[in-house]
Coordinates of C-alpha atoms in Angstrom, one line a residue:
X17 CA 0.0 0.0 0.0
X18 CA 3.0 2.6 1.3
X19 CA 6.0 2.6 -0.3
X20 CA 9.1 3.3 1.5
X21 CA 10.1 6.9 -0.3
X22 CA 6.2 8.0 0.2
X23 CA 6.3 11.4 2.0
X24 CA 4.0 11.9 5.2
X25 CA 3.0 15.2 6.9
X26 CA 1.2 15.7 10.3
X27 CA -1.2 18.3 11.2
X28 CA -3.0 18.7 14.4
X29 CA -6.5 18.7 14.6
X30 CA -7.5 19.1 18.2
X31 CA -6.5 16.0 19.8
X32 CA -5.6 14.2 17.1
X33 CA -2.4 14.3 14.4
X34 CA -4.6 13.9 11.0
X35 CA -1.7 12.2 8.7
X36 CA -1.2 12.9 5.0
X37 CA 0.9 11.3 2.2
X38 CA 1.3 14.5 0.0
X39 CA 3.9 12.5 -2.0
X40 CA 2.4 12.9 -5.3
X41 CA 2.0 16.8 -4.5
X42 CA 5.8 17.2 -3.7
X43 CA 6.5 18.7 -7.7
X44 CA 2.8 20.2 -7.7
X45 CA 3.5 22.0 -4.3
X46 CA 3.6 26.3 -4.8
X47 CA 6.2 26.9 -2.0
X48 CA 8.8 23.8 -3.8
X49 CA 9.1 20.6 -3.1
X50 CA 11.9 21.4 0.1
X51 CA 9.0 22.7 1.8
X52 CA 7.4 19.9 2.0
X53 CA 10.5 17.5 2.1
X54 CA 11.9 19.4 5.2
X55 CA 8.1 18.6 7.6
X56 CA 8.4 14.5 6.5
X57 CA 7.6 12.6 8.8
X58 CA 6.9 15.8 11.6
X59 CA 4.3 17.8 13.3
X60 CA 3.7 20.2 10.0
X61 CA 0.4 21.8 12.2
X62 CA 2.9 25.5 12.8
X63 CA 4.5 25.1 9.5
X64 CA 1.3 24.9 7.7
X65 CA -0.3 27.6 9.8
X66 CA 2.1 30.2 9.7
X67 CA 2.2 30.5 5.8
X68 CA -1.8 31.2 5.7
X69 CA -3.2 28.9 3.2
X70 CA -6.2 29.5 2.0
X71 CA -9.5 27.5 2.2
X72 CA -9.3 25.7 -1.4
X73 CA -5.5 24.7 0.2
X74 CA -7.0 23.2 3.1
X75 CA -10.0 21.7 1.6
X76 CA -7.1 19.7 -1.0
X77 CA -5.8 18.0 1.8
X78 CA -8.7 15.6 1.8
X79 CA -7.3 13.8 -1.0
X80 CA -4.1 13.5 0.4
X81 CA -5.5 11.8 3.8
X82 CA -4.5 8.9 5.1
X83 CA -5.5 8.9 8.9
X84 CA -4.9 9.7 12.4
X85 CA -2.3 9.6 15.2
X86 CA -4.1 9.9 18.9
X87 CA -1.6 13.0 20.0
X88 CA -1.0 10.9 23.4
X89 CA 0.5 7.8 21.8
X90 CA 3.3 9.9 20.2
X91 CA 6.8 9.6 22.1
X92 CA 7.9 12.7 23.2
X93 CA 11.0 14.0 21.8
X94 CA 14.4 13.0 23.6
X95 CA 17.4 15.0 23.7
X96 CA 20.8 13.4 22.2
X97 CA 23.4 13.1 24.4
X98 CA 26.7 12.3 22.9
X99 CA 28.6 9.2 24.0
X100 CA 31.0 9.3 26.6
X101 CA 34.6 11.2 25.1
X102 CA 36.9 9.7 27.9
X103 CA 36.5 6.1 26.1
X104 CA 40.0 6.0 24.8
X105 CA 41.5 6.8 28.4

């Protein structure tokens, strides 16, 4: 059904991350492809917020959804610690 290159957004929707594989939109997209390619596989909600898309914009996501993520289920995010520089001593 997914393939592994397909391209997935998330966008919040009260509770709820409502996902979308806008793969086949990536060379179709106004703001480029990057834009797109640089929220894969994140929380897009601010990204696509902040530019002000327009109704017809929003309403096109339909087609590109593919379901939802209950917000609680998500892990949160982790901070990397880099391993331990006195190994060699």
């Amino acid at each position: 059904m997914f393939e592994e290159h397909d391209l997935f957004i998330l966008v919040s929707a009260s509770f709820v991350q409502q996902v979308y594989d806008v793969t086949k939109y990536l060379k179709d997209h106004p703001g480029g492809d990057e834009v797109l390619l640089s929220a894969a596989g994140k929380d897009a909600t601010d990204d696509f917020e902040d530019v002000g898309h327009s109704d017809s914009a929003r309403d096109m996501l339909d087609q590109y959804y593919v379901g939802e993520i209950d917000i609680s289920t998500i892990p949160t995010k982790t901070t990397y610690k880099p391993p331990n520089s006195n190994q060699d001593k």
